[in-house]
Each structure stands twice: as structure tokens, then as C-alpha cells.
Short mmCIF file of C-alpha atoms in Angstrom, two decimals:
data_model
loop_
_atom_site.label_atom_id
_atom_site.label_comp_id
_atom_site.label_asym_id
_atom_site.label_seq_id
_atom_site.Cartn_x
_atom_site.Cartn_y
_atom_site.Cartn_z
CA UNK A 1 1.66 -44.42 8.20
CA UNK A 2 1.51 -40.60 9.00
CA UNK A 3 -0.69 -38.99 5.69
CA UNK A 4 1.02 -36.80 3.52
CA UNK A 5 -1.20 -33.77 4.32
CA UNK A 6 -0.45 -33.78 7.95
CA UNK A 7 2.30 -31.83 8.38
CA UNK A 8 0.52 -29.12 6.39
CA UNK A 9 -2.14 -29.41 8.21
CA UNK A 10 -0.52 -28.72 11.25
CA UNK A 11 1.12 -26.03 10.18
CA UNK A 12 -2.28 -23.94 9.60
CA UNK A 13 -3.85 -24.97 13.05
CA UNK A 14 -0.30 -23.59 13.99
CA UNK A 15 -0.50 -20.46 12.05
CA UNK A 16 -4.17 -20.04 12.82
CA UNK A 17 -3.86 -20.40 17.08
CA UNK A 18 -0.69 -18.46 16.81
CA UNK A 19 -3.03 -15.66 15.17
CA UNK A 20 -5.76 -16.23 17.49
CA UNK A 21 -3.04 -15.83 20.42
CA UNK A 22 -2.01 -12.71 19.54
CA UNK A 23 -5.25 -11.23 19.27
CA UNK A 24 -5.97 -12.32 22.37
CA UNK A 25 -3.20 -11.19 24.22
CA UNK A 26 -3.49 -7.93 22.23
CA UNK A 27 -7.24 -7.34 23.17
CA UNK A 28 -6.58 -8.13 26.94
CA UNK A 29 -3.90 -5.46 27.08
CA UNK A 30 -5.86 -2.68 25.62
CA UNK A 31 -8.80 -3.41 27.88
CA UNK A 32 -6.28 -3.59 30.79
CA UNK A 33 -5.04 -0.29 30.09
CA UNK A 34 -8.62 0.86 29.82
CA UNK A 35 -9.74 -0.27 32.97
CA UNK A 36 -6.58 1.13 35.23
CA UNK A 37 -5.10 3.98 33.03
CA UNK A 38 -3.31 5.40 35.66
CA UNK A 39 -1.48 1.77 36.37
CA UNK A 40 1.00 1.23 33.76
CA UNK A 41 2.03 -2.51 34.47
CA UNK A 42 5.20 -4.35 32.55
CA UNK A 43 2.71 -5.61 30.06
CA UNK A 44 0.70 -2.90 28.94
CA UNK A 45 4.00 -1.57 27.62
CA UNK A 46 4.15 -3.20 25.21
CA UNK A 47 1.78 -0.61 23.24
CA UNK A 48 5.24 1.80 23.92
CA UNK A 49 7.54 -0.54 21.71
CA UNK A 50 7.34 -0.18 18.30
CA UNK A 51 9.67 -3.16 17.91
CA UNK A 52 6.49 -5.28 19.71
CA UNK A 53 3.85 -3.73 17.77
CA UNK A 54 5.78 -4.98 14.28
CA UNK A 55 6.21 -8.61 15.99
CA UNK A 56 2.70 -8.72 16.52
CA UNK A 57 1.55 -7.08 13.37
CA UNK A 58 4.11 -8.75 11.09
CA UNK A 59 2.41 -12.39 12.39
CA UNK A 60 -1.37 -11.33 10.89
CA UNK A 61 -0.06 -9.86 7.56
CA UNK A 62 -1.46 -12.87 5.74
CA UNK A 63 -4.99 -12.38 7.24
CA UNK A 64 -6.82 -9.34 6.28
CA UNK A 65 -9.01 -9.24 8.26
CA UNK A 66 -7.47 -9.90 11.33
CA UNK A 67 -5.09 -7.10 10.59
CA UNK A 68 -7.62 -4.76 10.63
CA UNK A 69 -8.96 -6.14 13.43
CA UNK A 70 -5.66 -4.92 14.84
CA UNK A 71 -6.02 -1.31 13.52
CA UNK A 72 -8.98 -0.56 15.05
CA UNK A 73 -7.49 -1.11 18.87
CA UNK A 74 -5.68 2.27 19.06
CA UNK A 75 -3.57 5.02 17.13
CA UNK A 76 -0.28 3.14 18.40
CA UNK A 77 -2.02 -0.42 16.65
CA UNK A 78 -3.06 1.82 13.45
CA UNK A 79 0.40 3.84 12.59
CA UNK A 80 2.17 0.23 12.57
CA UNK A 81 -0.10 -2.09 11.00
CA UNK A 82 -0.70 0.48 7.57
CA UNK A 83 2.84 -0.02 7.38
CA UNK A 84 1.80 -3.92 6.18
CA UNK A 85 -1.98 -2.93 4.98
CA UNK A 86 -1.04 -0.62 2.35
CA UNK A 87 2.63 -1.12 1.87
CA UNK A 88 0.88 -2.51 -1.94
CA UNK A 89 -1.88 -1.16 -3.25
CA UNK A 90 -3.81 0.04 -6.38
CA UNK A 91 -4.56 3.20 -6.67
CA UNK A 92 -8.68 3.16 -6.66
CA UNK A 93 -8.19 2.60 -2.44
CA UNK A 94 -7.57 6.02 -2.78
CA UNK A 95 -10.82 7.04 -3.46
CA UNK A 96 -12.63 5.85 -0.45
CA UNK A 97 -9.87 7.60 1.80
CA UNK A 98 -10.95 11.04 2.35
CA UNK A 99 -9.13 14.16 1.41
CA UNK A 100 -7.29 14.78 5.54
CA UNK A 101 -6.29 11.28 5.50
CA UNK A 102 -4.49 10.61 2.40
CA UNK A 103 -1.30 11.68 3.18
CA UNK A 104 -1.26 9.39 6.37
CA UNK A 105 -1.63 6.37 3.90
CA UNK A 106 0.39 7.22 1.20
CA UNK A 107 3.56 7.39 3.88
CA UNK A 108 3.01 3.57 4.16
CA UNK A 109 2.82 2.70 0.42
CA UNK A 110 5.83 1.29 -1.14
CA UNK A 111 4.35 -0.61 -4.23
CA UNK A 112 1.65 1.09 -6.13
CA UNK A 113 -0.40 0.56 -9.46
CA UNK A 114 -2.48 2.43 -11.05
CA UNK A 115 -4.09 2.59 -15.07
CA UNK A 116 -4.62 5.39 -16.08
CA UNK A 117 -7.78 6.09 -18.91
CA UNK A 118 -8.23 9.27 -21.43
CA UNK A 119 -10.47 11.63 -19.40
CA UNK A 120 -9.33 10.95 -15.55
CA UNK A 121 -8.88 13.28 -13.23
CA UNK A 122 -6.42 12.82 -10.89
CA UNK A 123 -6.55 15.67 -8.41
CA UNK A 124 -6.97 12.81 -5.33
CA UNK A 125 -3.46 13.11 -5.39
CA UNK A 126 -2.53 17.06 -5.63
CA UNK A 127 -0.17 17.64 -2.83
CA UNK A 128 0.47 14.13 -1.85
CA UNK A 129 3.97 12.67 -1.66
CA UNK A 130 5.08 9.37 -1.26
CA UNK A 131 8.26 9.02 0.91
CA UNK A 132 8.53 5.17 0.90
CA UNK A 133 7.51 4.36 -2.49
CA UNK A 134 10.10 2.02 -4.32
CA UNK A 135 7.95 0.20 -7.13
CA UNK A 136 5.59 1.90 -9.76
CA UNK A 137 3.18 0.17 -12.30
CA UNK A 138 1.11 2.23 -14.38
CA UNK A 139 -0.62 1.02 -17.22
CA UNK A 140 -1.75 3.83 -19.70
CA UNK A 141 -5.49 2.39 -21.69
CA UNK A 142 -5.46 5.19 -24.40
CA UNK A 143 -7.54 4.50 -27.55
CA UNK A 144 -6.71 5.17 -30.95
CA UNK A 145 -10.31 5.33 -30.98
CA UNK A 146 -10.76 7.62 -28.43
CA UNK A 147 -12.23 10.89 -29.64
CA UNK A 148 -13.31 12.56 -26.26
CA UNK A 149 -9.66 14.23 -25.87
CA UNK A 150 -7.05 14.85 -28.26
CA UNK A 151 -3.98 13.11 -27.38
CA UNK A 152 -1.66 15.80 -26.03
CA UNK A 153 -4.29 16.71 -24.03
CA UNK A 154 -4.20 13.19 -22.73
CA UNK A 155 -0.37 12.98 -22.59
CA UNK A 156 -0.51 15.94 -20.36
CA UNK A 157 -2.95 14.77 -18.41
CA UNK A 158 -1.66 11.95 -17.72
CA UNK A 159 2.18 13.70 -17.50
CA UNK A 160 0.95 14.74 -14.42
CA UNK A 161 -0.39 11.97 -12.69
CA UNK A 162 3.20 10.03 -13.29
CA UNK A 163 5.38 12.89 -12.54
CA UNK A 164 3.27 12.48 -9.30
CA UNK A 165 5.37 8.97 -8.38
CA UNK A 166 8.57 9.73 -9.04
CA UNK A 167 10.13 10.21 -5.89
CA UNK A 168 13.95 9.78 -4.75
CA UNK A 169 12.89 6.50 -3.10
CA UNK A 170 11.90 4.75 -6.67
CA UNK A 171 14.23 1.85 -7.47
CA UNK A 172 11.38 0.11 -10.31
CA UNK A 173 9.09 2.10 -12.35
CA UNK A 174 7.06 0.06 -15.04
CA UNK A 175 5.07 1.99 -17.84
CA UNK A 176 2.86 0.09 -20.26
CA UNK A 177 1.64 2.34 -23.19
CA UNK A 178 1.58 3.12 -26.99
CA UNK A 179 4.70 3.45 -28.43
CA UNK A 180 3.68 7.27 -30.09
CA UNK A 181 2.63 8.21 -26.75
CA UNK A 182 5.29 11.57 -25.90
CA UNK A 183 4.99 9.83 -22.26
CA UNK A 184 7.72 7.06 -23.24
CA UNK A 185 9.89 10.26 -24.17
CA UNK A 186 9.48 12.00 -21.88
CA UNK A 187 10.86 8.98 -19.33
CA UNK A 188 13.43 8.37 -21.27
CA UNK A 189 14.26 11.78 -20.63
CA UNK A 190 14.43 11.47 -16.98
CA UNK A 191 17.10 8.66 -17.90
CA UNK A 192 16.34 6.37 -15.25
CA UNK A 193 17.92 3.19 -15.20
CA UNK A 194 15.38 1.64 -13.09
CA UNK A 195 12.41 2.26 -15.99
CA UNK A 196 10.81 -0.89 -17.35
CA UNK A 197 9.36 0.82 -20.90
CA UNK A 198 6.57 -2.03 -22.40
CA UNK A 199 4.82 -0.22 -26.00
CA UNK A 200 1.27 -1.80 -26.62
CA UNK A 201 1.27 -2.05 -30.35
#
């Protein structure tokens, strides 16, 4: 009698020599393209089809690592796979992505979240826009107790950073804050009928 945990089990060798595959076949056509660049056979190609690249990429988006294995190969490999890499993120990846490159990334990003404390400064994202972005969670960790700002200098603050993701493209936005905070008005305001409002009493 077959054991129950077979047929999972099979499934991950699958998944994981069908990953191994790919990056296999993917390595060999970069270095073939390396080695004769002026010979530009049926197979290397396939680095001129985005609808390839996404095959490929889409197969590795539940390793990690592999992914950004993938990235590394060439600009075509890069532009596709941060499409997957960063299509969710929380906002801290920002801060190891230097000031040039930002903008590259946050065209891929379509779910973001982000908390935002009294006293941040959010100018990482001055002159950024976010073309794909469709779902926002911010969390808002004010203090009663707080006394390093007073809190419409914190509203405003922080004002700014949301007014930051609200693009055309939104169809969820999520706020989780005090219920006195002018922030709450001030979406409610906006009137948007996608806005999940949560007050922390």
C-alpha cells in the first residue's frame, strides 16, 4: 500500500527538478550568448521574449533565492523577475535601495506596507511614484505618550507619507490608527470606497 505522503512527496522532487531545470537551461543560454555574441541561434532568443522570461520566472517565485539567482544573469532577467520579487513588500526594503534605483523598484510594487512612528522621516520616497500599486497597509504607532512631537506635527508628517500611495491604480487602502488622529478625516475626505478605516482605541 502506496503511503499517504507519497504523492506529496513527489510533487516537491517535481517542483524542485523543474526549478533546477530551468536554471539550467537559463545559465547555458546566457553563457552561449557570451561565448558567440555575434551568433544569435533559435535558443538564445529566448532572452528577446518577454512572454519566456515570465514562464521561466513565474516557475521560481516560490524560491527566493533562486529568483535572485535569476536576476543577477542580465538586465533582460532583472526587469522581469522584480516584477515577482517586489510585487509585495514592506517598506524598510527601501532603505537598502539607493537613491538612483528606487524608482526602478517601486514600478514593480503592487502591495505595500509600511508603519509609520512619531518622528520618521520619510524623504526615501520624495519624488517616487508608484504606477502599479493596488493594495496599501499602513499602520500608524502614535503614542498618547509620546512627547517628542506634538500631534499635528505628527499628523502632518505622516499626511505626507500616505498622500505618497495614493495613486489612480489603488483598489484597497487599509489605515490602522487612533480614532482622534485628523488622518482618518482627512481619508474620509478623499471618499474612497476602497478605504478599510481600523481606530486603535
Amino acid at each position: 500500500m502506496q503511503s499517504p505522503s507519497a504523492p506529496a512527496s513527489v510533487s516537491l522532487l517535481s517542483s524542485f527538478t523543474h526549478t533546477r531545470f530551468f536554471l539550467s537551461l537559463v545559465h547555458l543560454l546566457h553563457r552561449s550568448i557570451e561565448e558567440s555574441p555575434t551568433t544569435m541561434t533559435a535558443c538564445s532568443r529566448v532572452f528577446d521574449l518577454p512572454e519566456l522570461l515570465h514562464l521561466i520566472i513565474s516557475d521560481l517565485t516560490h524560491e527566493a533565492h533562486s529568483l535572485c539567482q535569476i536576476l543577477r544573469i542580465n538586465g533582460a532577467f532583472f526587469l522581469c523577475g522584480i516584477e515577482y520579487l517586489w510585487r509585495e513588500v514592506p517598506v524598510h526594503n527601501f532603505q537598502r535601495i539607493s537613491s538612483s534605483r528606487r524608482q526602478l523598484y517601486a514600478n514593480a510594487i503592487r502591495d505595500i506596507h509600511t508603519t509609520i512612528k512619531v518622528g520618521d522621516h520619510h524623504e526615501m520616497f520624495t519624488g517616487l511614484s508608484f504606477p502599479r500599486l493596488r493594495g496599501v497597509d499602513v499602520v500608524y504607532a502614535y503614542s498618547s505618550n509620546d512627547k517628542s512631537r506634538r500631534p499635528a506635527e505628527a499628523d502632518a508628517n505622516i499626511e505626507e507619507h500616505i498622500l505618497v500611495f495614493l495613486q489612480p491604480s489603488i483598489e484597497r487602502f487599509s489605515f490602522l490608527g487612533p480614532p482622534q488622529s485628523p488622518i482618518i478625516n482627512l481619508l474620509r475626505r478623499i471618499e474612497m470606497s476602497y478605504c478599510c478605516l481600523i481606530s486603535l482605541m
